[in-house]
Every structure is written in C-alpha cells, then in structure tokens.
mmCIF file of C-alpha atoms in Angstrom:
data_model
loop_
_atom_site.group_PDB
_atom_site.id
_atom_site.type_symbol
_atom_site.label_atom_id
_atom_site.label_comp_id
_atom_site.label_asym_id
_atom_site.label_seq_id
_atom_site.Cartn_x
_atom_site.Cartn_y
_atom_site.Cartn_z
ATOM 1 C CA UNK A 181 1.482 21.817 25.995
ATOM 2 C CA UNK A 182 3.727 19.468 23.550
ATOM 3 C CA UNK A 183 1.466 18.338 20.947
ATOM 4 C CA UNK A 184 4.204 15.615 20.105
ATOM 5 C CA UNK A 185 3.938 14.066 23.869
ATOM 6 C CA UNK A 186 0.485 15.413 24.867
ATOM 7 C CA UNK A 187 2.319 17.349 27.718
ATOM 8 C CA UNK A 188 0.356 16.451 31.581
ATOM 9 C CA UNK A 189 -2.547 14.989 30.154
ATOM 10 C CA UNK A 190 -1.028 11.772 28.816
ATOM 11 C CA UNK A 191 -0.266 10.566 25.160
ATOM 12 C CA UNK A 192 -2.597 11.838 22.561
ATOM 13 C CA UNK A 193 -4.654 14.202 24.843
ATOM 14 C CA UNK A 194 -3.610 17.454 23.168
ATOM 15 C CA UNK A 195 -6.094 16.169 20.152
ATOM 16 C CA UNK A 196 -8.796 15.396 22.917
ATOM 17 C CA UNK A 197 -8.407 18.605 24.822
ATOM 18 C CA UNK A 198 -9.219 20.490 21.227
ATOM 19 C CA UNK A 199 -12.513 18.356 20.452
ATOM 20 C CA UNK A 200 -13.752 18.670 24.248
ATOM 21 C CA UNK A 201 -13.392 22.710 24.149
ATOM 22 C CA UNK A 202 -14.675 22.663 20.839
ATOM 23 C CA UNK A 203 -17.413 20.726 21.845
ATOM 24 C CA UNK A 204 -18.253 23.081 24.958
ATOM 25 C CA UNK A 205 -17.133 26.067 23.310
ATOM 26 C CA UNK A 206 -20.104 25.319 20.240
ATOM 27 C CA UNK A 207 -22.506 24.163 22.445
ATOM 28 C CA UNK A 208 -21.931 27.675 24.944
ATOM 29 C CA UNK A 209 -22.433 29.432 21.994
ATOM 30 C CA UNK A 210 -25.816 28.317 20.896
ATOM 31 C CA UNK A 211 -26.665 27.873 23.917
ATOM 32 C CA UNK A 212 -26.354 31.435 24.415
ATOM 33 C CA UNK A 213 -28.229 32.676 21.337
ATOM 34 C CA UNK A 214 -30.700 30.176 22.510
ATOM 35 C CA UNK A 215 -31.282 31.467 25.794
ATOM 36 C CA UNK A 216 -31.032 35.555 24.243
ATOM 37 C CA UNK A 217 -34.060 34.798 22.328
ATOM 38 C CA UNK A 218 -36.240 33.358 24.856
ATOM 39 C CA UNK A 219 -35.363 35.790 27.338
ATOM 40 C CA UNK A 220 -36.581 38.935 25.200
ATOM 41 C CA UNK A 221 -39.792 36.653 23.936
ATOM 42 C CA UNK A 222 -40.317 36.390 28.000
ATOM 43 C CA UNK A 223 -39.208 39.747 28.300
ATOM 44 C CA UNK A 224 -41.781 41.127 25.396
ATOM 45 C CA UNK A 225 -44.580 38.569 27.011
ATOM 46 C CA UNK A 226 -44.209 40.092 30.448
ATOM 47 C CA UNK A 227 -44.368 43.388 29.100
ATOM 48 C CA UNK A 228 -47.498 42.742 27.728
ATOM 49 C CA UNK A 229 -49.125 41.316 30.285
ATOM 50 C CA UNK A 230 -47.510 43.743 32.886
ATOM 51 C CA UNK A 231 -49.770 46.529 30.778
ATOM 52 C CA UNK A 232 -52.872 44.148 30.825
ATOM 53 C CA UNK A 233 -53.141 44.302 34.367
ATOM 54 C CA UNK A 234 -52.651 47.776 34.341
ATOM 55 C CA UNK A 235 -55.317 48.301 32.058
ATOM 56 C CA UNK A 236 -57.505 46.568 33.998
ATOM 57 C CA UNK A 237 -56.700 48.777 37.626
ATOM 58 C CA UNK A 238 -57.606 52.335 35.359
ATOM 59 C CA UNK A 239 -60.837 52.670 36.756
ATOM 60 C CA UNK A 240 -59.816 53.337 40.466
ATOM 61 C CA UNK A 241 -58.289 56.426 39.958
ATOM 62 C CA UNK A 242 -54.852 58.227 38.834
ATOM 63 C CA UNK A 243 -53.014 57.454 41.698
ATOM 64 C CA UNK A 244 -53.957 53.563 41.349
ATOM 65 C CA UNK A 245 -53.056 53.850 37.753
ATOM 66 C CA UNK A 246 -49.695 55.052 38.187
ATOM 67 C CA UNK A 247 -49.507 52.144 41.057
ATOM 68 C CA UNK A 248 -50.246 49.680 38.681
ATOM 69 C CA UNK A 249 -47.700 50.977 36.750
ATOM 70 C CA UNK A 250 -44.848 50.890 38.869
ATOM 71 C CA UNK A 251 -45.471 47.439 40.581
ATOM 72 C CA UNK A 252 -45.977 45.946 36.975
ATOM 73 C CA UNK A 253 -42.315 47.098 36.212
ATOM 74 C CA UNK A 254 -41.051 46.296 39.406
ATOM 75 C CA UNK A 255 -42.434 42.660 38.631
ATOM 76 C CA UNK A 256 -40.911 42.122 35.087
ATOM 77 C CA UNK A 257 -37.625 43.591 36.048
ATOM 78 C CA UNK A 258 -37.697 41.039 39.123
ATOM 79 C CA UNK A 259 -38.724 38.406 36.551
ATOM 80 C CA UNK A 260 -36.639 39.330 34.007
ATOM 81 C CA UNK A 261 -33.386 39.681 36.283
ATOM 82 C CA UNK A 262 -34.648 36.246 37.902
ATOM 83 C CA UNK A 263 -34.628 34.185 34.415
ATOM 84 C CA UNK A 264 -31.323 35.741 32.835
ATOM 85 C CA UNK A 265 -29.506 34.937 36.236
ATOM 86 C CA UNK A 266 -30.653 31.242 36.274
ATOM 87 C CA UNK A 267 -30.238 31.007 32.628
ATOM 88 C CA UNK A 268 -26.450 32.225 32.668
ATOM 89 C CA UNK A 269 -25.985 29.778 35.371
ATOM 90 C CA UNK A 270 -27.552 26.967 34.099
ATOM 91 C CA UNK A 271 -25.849 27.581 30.514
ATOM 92 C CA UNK A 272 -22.258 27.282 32.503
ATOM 93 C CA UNK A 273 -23.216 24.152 34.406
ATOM 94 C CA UNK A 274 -24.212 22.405 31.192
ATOM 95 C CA UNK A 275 -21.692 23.947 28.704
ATOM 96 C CA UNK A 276 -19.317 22.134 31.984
ATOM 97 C CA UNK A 277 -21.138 18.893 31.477
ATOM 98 C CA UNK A 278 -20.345 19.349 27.168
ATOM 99 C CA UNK A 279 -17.003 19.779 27.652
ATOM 100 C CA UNK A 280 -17.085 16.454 29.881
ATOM 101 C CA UNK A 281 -19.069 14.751 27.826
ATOM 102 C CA UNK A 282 -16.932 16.021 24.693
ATOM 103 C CA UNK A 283 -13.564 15.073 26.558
ATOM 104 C CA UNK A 284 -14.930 11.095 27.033
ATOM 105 C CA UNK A 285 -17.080 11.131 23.800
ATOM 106 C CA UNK A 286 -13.161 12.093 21.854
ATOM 107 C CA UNK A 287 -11.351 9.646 24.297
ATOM 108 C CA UNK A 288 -14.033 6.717 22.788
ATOM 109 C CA UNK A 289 -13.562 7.716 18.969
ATOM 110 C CA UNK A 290 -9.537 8.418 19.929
ATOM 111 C CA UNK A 291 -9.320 5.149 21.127
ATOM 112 C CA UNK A 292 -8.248 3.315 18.115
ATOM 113 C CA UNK A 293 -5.878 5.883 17.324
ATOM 114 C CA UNK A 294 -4.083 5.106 20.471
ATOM 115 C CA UNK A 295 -4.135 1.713 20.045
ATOM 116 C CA UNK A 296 -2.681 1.985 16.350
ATOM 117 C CA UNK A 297 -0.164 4.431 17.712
ATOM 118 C CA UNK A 298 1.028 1.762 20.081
ATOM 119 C CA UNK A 299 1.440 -1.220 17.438
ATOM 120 C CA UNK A 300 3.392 1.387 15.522
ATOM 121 C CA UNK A 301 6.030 1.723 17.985
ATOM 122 C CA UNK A 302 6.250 -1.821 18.815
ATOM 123 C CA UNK A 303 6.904 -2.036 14.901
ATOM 124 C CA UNK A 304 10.773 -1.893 13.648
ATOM 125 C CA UNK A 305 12.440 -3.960 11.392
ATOM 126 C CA UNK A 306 12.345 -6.775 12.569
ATOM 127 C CA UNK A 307 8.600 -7.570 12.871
ATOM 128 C CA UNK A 308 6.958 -5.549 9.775
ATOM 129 C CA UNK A 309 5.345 -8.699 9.017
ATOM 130 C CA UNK A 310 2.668 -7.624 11.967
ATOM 131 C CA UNK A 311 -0.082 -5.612 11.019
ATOM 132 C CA UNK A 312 -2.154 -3.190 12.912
ATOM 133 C CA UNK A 313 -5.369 -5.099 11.948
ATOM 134 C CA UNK A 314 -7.766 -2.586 12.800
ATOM 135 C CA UNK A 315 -11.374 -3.626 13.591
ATOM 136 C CA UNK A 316 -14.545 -2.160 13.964
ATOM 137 C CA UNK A 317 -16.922 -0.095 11.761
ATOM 138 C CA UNK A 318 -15.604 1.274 8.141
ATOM 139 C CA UNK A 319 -14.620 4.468 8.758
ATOM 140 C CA UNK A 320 -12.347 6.855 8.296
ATOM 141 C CA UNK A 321 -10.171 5.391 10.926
ATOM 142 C CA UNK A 322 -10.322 1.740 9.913
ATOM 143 C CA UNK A 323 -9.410 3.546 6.139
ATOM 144 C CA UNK A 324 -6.039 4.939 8.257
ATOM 145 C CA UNK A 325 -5.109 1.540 9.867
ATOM 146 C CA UNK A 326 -5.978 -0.533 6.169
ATOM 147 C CA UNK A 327 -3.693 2.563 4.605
ATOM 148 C CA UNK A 328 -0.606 2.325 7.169
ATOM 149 C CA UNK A 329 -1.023 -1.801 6.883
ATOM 150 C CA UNK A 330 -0.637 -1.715 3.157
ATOM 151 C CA UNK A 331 2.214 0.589 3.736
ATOM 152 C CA UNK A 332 3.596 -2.125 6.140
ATOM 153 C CA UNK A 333 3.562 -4.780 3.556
ATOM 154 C CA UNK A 334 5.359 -2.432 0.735
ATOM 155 C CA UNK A 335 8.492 -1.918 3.906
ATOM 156 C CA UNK A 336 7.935 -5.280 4.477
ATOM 157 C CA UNK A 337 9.023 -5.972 0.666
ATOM 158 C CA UNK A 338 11.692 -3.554 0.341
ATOM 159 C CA UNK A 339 12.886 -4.828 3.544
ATOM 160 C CA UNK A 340 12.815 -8.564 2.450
ATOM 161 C CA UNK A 341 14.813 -7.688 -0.723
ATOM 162 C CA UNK A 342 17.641 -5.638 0.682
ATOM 163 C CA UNK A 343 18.124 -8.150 3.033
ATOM 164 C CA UNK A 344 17.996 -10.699 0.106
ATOM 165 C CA UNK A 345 20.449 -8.552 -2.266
ATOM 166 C CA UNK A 346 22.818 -8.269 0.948
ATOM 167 C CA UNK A 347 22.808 -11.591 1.440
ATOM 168 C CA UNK A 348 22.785 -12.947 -2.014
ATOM 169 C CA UNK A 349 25.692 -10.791 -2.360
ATOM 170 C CA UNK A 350 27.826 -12.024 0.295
ATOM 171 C CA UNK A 351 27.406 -15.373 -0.302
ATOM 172 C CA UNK A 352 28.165 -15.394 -4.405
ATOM 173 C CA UNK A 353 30.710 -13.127 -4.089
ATOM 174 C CA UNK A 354 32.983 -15.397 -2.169
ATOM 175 C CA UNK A 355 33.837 -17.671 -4.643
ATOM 176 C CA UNK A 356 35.476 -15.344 -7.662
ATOM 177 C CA UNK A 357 36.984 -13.433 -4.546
ATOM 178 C CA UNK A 358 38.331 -16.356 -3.535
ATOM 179 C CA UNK A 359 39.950 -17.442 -7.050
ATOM 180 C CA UNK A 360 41.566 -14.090 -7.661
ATOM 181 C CA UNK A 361 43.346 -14.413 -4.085
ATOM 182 C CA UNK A 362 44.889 -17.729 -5.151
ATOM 183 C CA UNK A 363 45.768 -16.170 -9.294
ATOM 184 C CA UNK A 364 47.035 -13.336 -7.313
ATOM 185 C CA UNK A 365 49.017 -15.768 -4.769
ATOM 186 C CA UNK A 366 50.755 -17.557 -7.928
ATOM 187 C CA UNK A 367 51.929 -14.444 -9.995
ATOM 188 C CA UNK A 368 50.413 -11.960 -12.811
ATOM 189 C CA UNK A 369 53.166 -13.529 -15.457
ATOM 190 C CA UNK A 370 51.075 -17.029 -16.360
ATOM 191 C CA UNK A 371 48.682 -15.968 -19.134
ATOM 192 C CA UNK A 372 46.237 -18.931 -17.648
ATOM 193 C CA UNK A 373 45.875 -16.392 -14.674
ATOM 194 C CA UNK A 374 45.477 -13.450 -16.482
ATOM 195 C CA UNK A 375 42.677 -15.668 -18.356
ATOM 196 C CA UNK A 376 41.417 -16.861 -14.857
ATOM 197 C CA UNK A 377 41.377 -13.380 -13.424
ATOM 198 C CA UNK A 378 39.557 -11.833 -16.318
ATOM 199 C CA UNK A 379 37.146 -14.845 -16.187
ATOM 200 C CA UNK A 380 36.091 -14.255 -12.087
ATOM 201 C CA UNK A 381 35.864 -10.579 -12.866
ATOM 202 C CA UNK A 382 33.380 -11.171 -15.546
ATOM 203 C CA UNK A 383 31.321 -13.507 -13.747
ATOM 204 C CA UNK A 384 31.959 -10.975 -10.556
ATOM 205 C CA UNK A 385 30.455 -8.296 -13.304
ATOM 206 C CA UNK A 386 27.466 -10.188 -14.358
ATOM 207 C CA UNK A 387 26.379 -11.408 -10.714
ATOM 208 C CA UNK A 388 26.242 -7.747 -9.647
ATOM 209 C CA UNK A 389 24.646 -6.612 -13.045
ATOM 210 C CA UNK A 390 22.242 -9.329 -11.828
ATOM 211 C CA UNK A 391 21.504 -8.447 -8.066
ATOM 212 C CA UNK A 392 21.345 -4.898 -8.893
ATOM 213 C CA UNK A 393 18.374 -6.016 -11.648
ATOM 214 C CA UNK A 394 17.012 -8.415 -9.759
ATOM 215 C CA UNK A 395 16.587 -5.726 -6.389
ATOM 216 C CA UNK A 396 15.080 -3.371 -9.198
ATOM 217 C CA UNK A 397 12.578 -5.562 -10.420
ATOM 218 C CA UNK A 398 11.721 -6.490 -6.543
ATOM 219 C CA UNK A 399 11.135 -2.880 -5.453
ATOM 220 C CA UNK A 400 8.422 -2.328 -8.566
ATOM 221 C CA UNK A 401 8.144 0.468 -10.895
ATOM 222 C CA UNK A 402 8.215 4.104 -10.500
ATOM 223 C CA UNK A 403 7.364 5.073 -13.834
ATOM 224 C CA UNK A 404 5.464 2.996 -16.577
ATOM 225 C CA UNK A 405 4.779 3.527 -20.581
ATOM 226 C CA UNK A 406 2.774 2.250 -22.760
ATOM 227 C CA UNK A 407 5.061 -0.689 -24.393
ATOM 228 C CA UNK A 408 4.226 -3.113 -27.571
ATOM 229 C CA UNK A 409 5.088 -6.397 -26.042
ATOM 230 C CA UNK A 410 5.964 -7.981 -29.309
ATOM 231 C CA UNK A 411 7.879 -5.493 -30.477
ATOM 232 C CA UNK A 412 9.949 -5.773 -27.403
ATOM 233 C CA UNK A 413 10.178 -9.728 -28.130
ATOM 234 C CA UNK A 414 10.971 -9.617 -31.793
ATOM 235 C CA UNK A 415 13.633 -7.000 -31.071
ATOM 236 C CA UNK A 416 15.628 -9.727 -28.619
ATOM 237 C CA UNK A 417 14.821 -12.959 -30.707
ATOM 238 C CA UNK A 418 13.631 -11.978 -34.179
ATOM 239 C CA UNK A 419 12.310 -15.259 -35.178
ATOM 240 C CA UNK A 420 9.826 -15.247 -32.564
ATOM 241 C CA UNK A 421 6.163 -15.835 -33.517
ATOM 242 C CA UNK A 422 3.891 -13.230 -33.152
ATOM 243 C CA UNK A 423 0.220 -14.446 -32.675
ATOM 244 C CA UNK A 424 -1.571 -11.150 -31.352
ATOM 245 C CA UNK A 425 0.278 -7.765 -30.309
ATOM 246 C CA UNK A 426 -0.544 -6.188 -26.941
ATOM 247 C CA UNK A 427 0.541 -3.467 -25.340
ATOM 248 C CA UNK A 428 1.955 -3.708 -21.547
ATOM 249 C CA UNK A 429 2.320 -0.751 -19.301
ATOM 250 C CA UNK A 430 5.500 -0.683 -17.706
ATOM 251 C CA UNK A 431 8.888 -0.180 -18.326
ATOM 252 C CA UNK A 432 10.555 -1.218 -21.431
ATOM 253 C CA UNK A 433 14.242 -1.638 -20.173
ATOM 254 C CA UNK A 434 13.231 -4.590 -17.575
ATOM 255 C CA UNK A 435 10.483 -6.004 -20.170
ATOM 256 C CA UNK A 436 13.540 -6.165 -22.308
ATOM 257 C CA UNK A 437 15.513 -7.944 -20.113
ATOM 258 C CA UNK A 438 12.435 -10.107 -19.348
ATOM 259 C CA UNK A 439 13.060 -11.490 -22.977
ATOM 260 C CA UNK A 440 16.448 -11.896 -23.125
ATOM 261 C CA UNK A 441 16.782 -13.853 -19.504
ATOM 262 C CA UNK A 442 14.309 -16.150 -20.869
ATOM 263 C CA UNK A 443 16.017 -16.428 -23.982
ATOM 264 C CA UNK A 444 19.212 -16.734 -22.784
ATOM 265 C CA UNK A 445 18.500 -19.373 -19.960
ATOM 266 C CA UNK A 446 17.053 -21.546 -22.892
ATOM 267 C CA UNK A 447 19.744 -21.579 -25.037
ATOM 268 C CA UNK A 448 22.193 -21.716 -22.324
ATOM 269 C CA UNK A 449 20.671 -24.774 -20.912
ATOM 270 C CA UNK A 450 20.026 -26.478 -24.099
ATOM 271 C CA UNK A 451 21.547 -29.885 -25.452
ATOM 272 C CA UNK A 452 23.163 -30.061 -29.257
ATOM 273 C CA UNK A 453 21.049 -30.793 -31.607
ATOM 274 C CA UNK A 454 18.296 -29.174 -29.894
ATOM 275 C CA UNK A 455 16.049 -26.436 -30.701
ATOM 276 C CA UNK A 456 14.698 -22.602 -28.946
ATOM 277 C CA UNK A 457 10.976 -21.851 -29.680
ATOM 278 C CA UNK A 458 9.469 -18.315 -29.034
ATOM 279 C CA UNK A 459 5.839 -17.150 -29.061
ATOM 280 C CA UNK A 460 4.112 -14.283 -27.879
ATOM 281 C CA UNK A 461 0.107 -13.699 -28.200
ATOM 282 C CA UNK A 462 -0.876 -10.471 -26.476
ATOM 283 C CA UNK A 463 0.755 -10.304 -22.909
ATOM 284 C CA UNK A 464 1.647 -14.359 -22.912
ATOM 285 C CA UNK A 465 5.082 -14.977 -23.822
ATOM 286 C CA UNK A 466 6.191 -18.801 -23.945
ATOM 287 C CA UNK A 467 9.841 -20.090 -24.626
ATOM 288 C CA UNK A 468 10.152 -24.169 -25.422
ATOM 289 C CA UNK A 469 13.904 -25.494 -25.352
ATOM 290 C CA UNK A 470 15.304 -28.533 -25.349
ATOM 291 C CA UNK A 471 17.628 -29.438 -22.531
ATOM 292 C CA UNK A 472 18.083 -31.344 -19.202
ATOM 293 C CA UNK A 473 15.256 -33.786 -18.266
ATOM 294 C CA UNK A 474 14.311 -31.659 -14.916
ATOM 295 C CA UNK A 475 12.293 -33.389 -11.992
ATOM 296 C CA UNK A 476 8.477 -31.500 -11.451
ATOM 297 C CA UNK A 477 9.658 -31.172 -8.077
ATOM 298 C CA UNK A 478 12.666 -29.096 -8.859
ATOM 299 C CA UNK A 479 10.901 -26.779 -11.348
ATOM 300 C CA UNK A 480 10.211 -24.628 -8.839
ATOM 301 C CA UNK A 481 13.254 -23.992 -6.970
ATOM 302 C CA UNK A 482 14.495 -22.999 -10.543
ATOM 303 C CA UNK A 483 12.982 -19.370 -9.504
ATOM 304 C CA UNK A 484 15.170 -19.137 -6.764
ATOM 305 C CA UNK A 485 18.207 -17.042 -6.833
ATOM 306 C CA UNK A 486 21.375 -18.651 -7.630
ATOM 307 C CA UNK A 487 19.394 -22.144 -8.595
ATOM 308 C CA UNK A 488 21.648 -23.064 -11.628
ATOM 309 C CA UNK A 489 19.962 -26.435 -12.538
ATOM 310 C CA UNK A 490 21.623 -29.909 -12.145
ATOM 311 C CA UNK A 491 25.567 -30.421 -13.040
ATOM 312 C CA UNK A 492 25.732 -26.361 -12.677
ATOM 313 C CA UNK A 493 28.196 -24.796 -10.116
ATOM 314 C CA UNK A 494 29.046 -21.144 -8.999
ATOM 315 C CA UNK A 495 31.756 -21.417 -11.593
ATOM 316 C CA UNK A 496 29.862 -21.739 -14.732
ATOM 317 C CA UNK A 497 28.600 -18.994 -17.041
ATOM 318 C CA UNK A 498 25.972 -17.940 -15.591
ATOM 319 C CA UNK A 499 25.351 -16.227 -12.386
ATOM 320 C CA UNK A 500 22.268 -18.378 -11.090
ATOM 321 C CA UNK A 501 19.918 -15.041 -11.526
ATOM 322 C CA UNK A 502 17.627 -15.612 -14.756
ATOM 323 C CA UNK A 503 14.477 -17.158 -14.085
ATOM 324 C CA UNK A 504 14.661 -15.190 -10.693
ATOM 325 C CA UNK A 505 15.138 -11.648 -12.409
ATOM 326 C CA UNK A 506 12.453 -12.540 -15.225
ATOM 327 C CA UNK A 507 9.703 -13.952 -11.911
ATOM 328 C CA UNK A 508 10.564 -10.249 -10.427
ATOM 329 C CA UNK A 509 10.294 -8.446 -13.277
ATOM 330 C CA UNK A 510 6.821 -9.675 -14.163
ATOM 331 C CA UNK A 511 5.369 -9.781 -10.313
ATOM 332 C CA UNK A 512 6.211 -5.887 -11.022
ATOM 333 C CA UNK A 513 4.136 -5.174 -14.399
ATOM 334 C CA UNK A 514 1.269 -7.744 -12.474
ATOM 335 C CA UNK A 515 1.770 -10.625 -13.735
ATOM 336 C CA UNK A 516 3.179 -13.798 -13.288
ATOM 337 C CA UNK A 517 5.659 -17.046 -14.358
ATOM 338 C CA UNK A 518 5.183 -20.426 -14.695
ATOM 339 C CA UNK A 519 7.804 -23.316 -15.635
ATOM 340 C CA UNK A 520 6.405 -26.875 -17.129
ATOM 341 C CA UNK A 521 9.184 -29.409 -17.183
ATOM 342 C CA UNK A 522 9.213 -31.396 -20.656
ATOM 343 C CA UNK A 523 9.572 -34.998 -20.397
ATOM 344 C CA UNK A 524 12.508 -37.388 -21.742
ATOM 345 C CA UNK A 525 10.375 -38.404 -24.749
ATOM 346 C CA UNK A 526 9.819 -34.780 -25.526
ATOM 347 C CA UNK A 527 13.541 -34.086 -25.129
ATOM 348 C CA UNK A 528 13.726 -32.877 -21.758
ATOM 349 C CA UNK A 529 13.989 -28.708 -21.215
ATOM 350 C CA UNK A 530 11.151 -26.685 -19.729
ATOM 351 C CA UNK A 531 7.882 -24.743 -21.332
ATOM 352 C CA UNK A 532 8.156 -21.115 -19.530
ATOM 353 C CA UNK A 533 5.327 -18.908 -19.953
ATOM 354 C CA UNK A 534 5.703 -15.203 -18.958
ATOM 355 C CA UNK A 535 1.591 -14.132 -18.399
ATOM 356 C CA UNK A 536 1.734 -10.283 -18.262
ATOM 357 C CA UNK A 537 -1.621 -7.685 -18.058
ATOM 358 C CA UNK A 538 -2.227 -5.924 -21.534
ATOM 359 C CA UNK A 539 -4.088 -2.693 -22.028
ATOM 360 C CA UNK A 540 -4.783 -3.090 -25.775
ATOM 361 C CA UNK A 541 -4.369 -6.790 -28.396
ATOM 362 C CA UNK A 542 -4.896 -6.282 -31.879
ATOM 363 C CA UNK A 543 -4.214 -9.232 -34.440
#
C-alpha cells in the first residue's frame, strides 16, 4: 500500500488502517493476559473443589476413592477445555469488533484531516487569501489547521509583494527605457544626451535600489540585533534631538535607511526658506518639514509606491519609493507610520512619526 495515495482503501486510509490494527492488536493482547489469568484462577478453583468432593466419597471404599478421583479430573479437564475454547473464541470475535470500532473511531478523529487536506489542494496561488478555518475543539488538530493558516497568510505576503515588485517594476521602468531609446535614436555625439542618458540611468539605478529595498523590508527579517535607535538617527542627521535612547531589535542596515528615507523625503520636498526638524525619544522617531500644503485626504496615498506628491512626475529625482520603503521597513521591526499634514499657517509639509517596539529606554 502507497502511503502517499492510501492505495485501495481511499485517500488517507493507510493512517486509519495503522490506528484500527493498533487498536485491535492492543486490545487482543490484554485481552489475552486477561483471559490467561482467569483461566488458571478457574483452573486452580476447580482443582480444589474437584479434591473436595473427593474427600468427601473416602469413606466408601478404595475403589470409590480412586473413582472420585478420576471423574473429578475428567470434570475439570472438560471444564477447563470448555472455558479456554469459548474464551479464545470470544477474544477473536471482540478483538474483530476493536478493530471495527478502531477503523470508524480513526475515520471520526481523521476527519478533519481530510477535510484540511482537501482545502489544501484547492489552494494555489491564486486564492491564498482562503484559509482552512478549522473548527471544533482545541486540539492538537485545530493547533495544525491555526499553524498551516498562519503559514497561508506569510505566502500570502510574499506572494502579494513579488507580484507588487514585478509590477512596480514594469510599470516605472518604462519611462527612462523609453528616454534612452529616443537619446539613443538622436546620436551619442550631443553632450545633452550623454547628460540625459546618464540622468535615466541614475534614476533607472535608484528605482531598482528602491524595489529591491522596498521587497526586503516586505518579506521581514531573518536575523535581528540589538540596535540603539538614536545612535542610528544621529549617525544620518546629526542635529537630531535625542530625548530618551532605546534600543530596537532588528536590523540596523534597513533601520538606517528608515532614517535617511525620512530625512531625505523632507528635505526633498521642502520649500526655501524652510526648515527639517528631527526627534527621537525611545522607539518614536518624528521628522517636521516645511513644504507643500498637502490635502488630509491625500496623506495617505503618500505610502503608496511611486506616490510622488503634487507637481511630481516619473521624471523627477526621486523614484516615488520613500515613505513606502520607511512604512515596510517598520511593519517589519513591529511597528508602525503615521503622516499628519501641516496646515498653510504652519507652512504646509507633513509631521511623520516612525513608532517602533523598544526592548530597553534609558534617559
């Protein structure tokens, strides 16, 4: 039998066949130690009452005596012979009914198995958001379905940001493909498309620096250390103020990079004349700039991958990527982002606050 197909006996039955003759094959064992020691207490009982009524026929002679004798053995080998037969067949018929009992008590506590085992092949790539959603008692098998459903939702992830990266990709790339076809179509001798070529593959360099970050910070962290957040801030804007130092597990590269896409977004997207404020207290950092009056609607969609704010195009400096990388990169340490927008009378710009978990703060 094919324990991957369950050979004649139908999907999963190799597993059931093993509990039922386990089940019989335990119960035919006791059974038979159980049935060995009553049948030499009977035997030892009939013995002694086979020499009782012997005892009792001495006084009529020798001849009686020895009688006595031999019909009391003839009548506890009879008995004896009598009880082992009908226990030996007895023992069969029932260690028959455990094994039958066995095979439908597995197929009950199999059942879920078989009913996870067919969600899981209905499952492929394009419906990991479904869930096995196993119900019933909590058990070891409801642990199995919760495990392989939290499994689901970390495919489901990796699934949603490949198809994101691929996609992002495609679409971004297109445009500085686009304007080295046409330098290319003029002619390599103008030094403006030398400068325009060397401009596209820049930004061409930074977008894939970006989706290649940004698909790292989406799949989580592998490894984590012990890193002191504000030491990691002060080392990307040194005139940041330090309220409280905490340290973050995680990694420093992408905590790093945390702090300089938040940096660099608010200095990028600042007006003249304005000003770049950086705090961190424990695991809170906040950047203030000055900049663009942004709608509270919009604030949002600034998280989203290639959302360059108003007046910005696929052109410009940047690739689109920074608020998006930095919300990644702190869902994967645990935490989270927020964006406030600042009103015209404040000088427009946004509040961002970077909330990350901390293991230790010390002033």
């Amino acid at each position: 039998m094919n324990a991957g197909n369950g050979g004649c006996l139908g999907a999963g039955s190799t597993i059931r066949t093993r509990i039922a003759l386990v089940y019989g094959g335990v119960f035919l064992v006791l059974g038979a130690l159980l049935l060995l020691v009553v049948n030499l207490l009977v035997r030892a009982g009939t013995d002694g009452q086979a020499d009782a009524i012997v005892a009792r026929a001495d006084g009529s002679g020798g001849v009686a005596v020895v009688e006595a004798y031999r019909i009391g053995d003839d009548v506890s080998r009879a008995a004896n012979e009598q009880m082992l037969m009908w226990s030996c067949l007895s023992l069969l018929v029932i260690a028959c009914g455990a094994v039958v009992v066995g095979w439908w008590t597995a197929g009950r506590v199999l059942r879920p198995v078989h009913e996870m085992t067919a969600r899981a092949r209905r499952l492929s790539e394009r419906n990991l958001d479904e869930r096995l959603a196993v119900r019933g008692p909590d058990d070891e098998l409801k642990e199995l379905g919760d495990t392989i459903d939290a499994l689901l939702g970390r495919l489901e992830a990796a699934f949603d940001s490949q198809r994101r990266f691929i996609a992002n990709a495609s679409h971004e790339l297109r445009t500085p493909l686009a304007t080295q076809r046409a330098a290319l179509q003029v002619g390599l001798d103008d030094c403006d498309v030398r400068r325009i070529l060397l401009d596209t593959n820049r930004h061409s360099e930074r977008l894939l620096d970006g989706l290649l970050l940004l698909a790292r910070g989406e799949r989580g962290l592998a490894e984590r250390e012990d890193v002191p957040f504000a030491e990691v801030v002060t080392e990307e804007y040194e005139d940041a103020a330090v309220a409280e130092h905490g340290v973050v597990r995680g990694s420093r590269v992408l905590l790093r990079q945390l702090v300089r896409n938040l940096v660099a977004n608010a200095v990028v997207h600042n007006v003249p004349g304005g000003f770049v404020d950086v705090r961190v207290a424990g695991g809170v950092l906040t950047v203030v700039n000055t900049g663009p009056v942004v709608p509270p609607g919009d604030v949002e969609g600034l998280f989203e991958p290639f959302r360059r704010g108003e007046g910005r195009d696929r052109t410009g400096p940047g690739a689109g990527l920074g608020l998006s990388i930095v919300r990644s990169i702190a869902v994967a340490h645990g935490g989270s982002v927020t964006a406030v927008a600042r009103g015209a009378e404040e000088g427009g710009g946004l509040v961002v606050t970077a909330t990350l978990p901390v293991t230790v703060t010390r002033p």
